[in-house]
Amino acid sequence: MSTLRMFVNGQAMSGGSLNDALRQARFAGAAHTAAEYRFFSVRDEFPGLHPVPTGGAAIAGEVYEVDYEVLRDRLLPREPPELELGVIRLADGSGSFAMRMRASALDAPGVVDITRHGGWRAYLSSLPPLDTPPGASGDDASGDGEVAR
């Protein structure tokens, strides 16, 4: 079987709800994209990368070595329709497969540019807990820095 590199930056990262799809993949390490992408939250459910000619940033994620069958049969069927498989450039100049935001989804309701956070986990940790009343602020009561969405 041949393997390919897959950059993930949302729920497929370690500890995320889609990471089980990568159970048979080999974790190759934490990584960043090249500073060529804007990063979006879609309804605070999942993120999406989108390449831009200027004004991009490096986005945090993880790289896995994945068999084609794992990608085809386990990961891709669980990805949302706003995303599509593409090739991205990593900070070290190498390429990797990744899920990218479809251009047609950029203006959809609930899509917010979160590039300034630099990653999905950083963005989620910036959100108030779900049980916080509007206008109030508070810390994550669990202390783990993660906000379940």
Tab-separated table of C-alpha atoms in Angstrom:
chain	number	residue	atom	x	y	z
A	1	MET	CA	0.000	0.000	0.000
A	2	SER	CA	1.224	3.485	-0.733
A	3	THR	CA	0.970	6.271	1.806
A	4	LEU	CA	0.428	9.966	1.415
A	5	ARG	CA	0.831	12.922	3.732
A	6	MET	CA	-2.337	14.482	5.124
A	7	PHE	CA	-2.352	17.787	7.018
A	8	VAL	CA	-5.301	18.108	9.395
A	9	ASN	CA	-6.251	21.250	11.309
A	10	GLY	CA	-9.633	20.615	12.906
A	11	GLN	CA	-11.558	17.711	14.367
A	12	ALA	CA	-9.221	15.113	12.791
A	13	MET	CA	-6.332	16.323	14.980
A	14	SER	CA	-5.395	14.213	18.003
A	15	GLY	CA	-8.189	14.345	20.553
A	16	GLY	CA	-10.746	15.537	18.000
A	17	SER	CA	-14.022	13.856	17.091
A	18	LEU	CA	-12.717	12.703	13.670
A	19	ASN	CA	-9.286	11.528	14.840
A	20	ASP	CA	-10.525	7.937	15.071
A	21	ALA	CA	-10.606	7.948	11.245
A	22	LEU	CA	-6.803	8.210	11.393
A	23	ARG	CA	-6.347	5.343	13.851
A	24	GLN	CA	-4.421	3.328	11.237
A	25	ALA	CA	-2.365	6.331	10.100
A	26	ARG	CA	1.072	7.216	11.431
A	27	PHE	CA	1.310	10.537	13.269
A	28	ALA	CA	4.204	12.418	11.646
A	29	GLY	CA	4.087	15.455	13.941
A	30	ALA	CA	2.775	18.927	14.514
A	31	ALA	CA	3.148	21.290	11.573
A	32	HIS	CA	2.185	24.689	10.205
A	33	THR	CA	1.094	25.683	6.756
A	34	ALA	CA	3.088	28.211	4.792
A	35	ALA	CA	1.805	31.756	5.408
A	36	GLU	CA	-0.443	31.529	2.336
A	37	TYR	CA	-3.859	30.791	3.867
A	38	ARG	CA	-6.832	32.427	5.521
A	39	PHE	CA	-8.551	30.274	8.135
A	40	PHE	CA	-12.296	30.124	8.696
A	41	SER	CA	-14.719	28.725	11.259
A	42	VAL	CA	-17.886	27.251	9.838
A	43	ARG	CA	-20.660	27.647	12.420
A	44	ASP	CA	-17.996	26.956	15.100
A	45	GLU	CA	-18.297	23.281	14.047
A	46	PHE	CA	-15.136	22.876	11.961
A	47	PRO	CA	-12.443	24.993	10.309
A	48	GLY	CA	-11.401	25.494	6.705
A	49	LEU	CA	-8.219	26.696	5.025
A	50	HIS	CA	-8.400	28.837	1.921
A	51	PRO	CA	-5.362	29.854	-0.151
A	52	VAL	CA	-4.835	33.573	-0.765
A	53	PRO	CA	-2.261	35.455	-2.867
A	54	THR	CA	-1.609	38.005	-0.076
A	55	GLY	CA	-2.559	38.461	3.566
A	56	GLY	CA	-2.213	34.823	4.536
A	57	ALA	CA	-0.904	33.331	7.751
A	58	ALA	CA	0.673	30.088	8.949
A	59	ILE	CA	-1.978	27.794	10.433
A	60	ALA	CA	-1.266	25.105	13.037
A	61	GLY	CA	-2.160	21.477	12.505
A	62	GLU	CA	-0.824	17.935	12.374
A	63	VAL	CA	0.564	15.736	9.613
A	64	TYR	CA	-0.241	12.046	9.271
A	65	GLU	CA	1.057	9.409	6.891
A	66	VAL	CA	-2.165	7.862	5.602
A	67	ASP	CA	-2.886	4.909	3.342
A	68	TYR	CA	-5.060	5.842	0.391
A	69	GLU	CA	-7.772	3.434	1.591
A	70	VAL	CA	-7.938	5.111	5.022
A	71	LEU	CA	-8.315	8.507	3.365
A	72	ARG	CA	-10.926	7.272	0.883
A	73	ASP	CA	-12.953	5.018	3.173
A	74	ARG	CA	-12.656	6.548	6.648
A	75	LEU	CA	-11.777	10.233	6.551
A	76	LEU	CA	-13.237	11.745	3.368
A	77	PRO	CA	-16.776	10.362	3.832
A	78	ARG	CA	-16.973	12.173	7.194
A	79	GLU	CA	-15.817	15.565	5.919
A	80	PRO	CA	-18.469	18.313	5.533
A	81	PRO	CA	-19.573	19.486	2.069
A	82	GLU	CA	-17.994	22.934	2.594
A	83	LEU	CA	-14.557	21.312	2.347
A	84	GLU	CA	-12.717	19.641	-0.526
A	85	LEU	CA	-9.503	17.666	-0.807
A	86	GLY	CA	-6.586	19.680	-2.133
A	87	VAL	CA	-2.841	20.135	-1.869
A	88	ILE	CA	-1.325	22.765	0.415
A	89	ARG	CA	2.172	24.058	1.114
A	90	LEU	CA	3.620	23.538	4.573
A	91	ALA	CA	5.945	25.969	6.345
A	92	ASP	CA	8.980	23.834	5.427
A	93	GLY	CA	8.112	24.218	1.727
A	94	SER	CA	6.886	20.659	1.260
A	95	GLY	CA	3.419	19.795	0.047
A	96	SER	CA	0.649	17.811	1.674
A	97	PHE	CA	-2.925	16.829	1.032
A	98	ALA	CA	-5.423	18.719	3.212
A	99	MET	CA	-9.082	19.586	3.348
A	100	ARG	CA	-9.593	23.106	2.011
A	101	MET	CA	-12.546	25.437	2.132
A	102	ARG	CA	-14.514	25.489	-1.116
A	103	ALA	CA	-14.522	29.011	-2.571
A	104	SER	CA	-18.316	28.761	-2.924
A	105	ALA	CA	-18.657	28.297	0.862
A	106	LEU	CA	-16.682	31.381	1.923
A	107	ASP	CA	-19.758	33.644	1.965
A	108	ALA	CA	-22.128	31.108	3.547
A	109	PRO	CA	-23.953	31.975	6.778
A	110	GLY	CA	-21.914	31.137	9.864
A	111	VAL	CA	-18.514	31.408	8.155
A	112	VAL	CA	-16.134	33.652	10.121
A	113	ASP	CA	-12.493	34.485	9.385
A	114	ILE	CA	-10.443	33.243	12.359
A	115	THR	CA	-6.987	33.567	10.787
A	116	ARG	CA	-5.670	35.768	13.601
A	117	HIS	CA	-5.964	32.838	16.026
A	118	GLY	CA	-3.477	30.737	14.028
A	119	GLY	CA	-5.255	27.441	14.628
A	120	TRP	CA	-8.496	25.681	15.510
A	121	ARG	CA	-7.619	24.891	19.124
A	122	ALA	CA	-6.527	28.476	19.786
A	123	TYR	CA	-9.784	29.727	18.289
A	124	LEU	CA	-11.931	27.342	20.340
A	125	SER	CA	-10.134	28.302	23.539
A	126	SER	CA	-10.956	31.966	22.835
A	127	LEU	CA	-14.703	31.289	22.836
A	128	PRO	CA	-16.748	31.647	26.021
A	129	PRO	CA	-18.119	28.388	27.445
A	130	LEU	CA	-21.484	27.431	25.969
A	131	ASP	CA	-23.277	27.988	29.298
A	132	THR	CA	-21.996	31.576	29.674
A	133	PRO	CA	-24.829	34.135	29.423
A	134	PRO	CA	-24.481	36.687	26.595
A	135	GLY	CA	-22.226	39.562	27.609
A	136	ALA	CA	-20.564	37.595	30.399
A	137	SER	CA	-17.076	36.203	30.259
A	138	GLY	CA	-15.533	33.333	32.087
A	139	ASP	CA	-12.839	30.764	32.071
A	140	ASP	CA	-13.190	27.209	30.897
A	141	ALA	CA	-14.457	25.496	34.050
A	142	SER	CA	-12.825	22.179	33.165
A	143	GLY	CA	-9.402	23.817	33.091
A	144	ASP	CA	-8.345	21.904	29.985
A	145	GLY	CA	-8.532	24.918	27.665
A	146	GLU	CA	-10.881	23.135	25.264
A	147	VAL	CA	-14.403	24.225	24.572
A	148	ALA	CA	-16.644	21.507	23.169
A	149	ARG	CA	-18.643	22.747	20.216
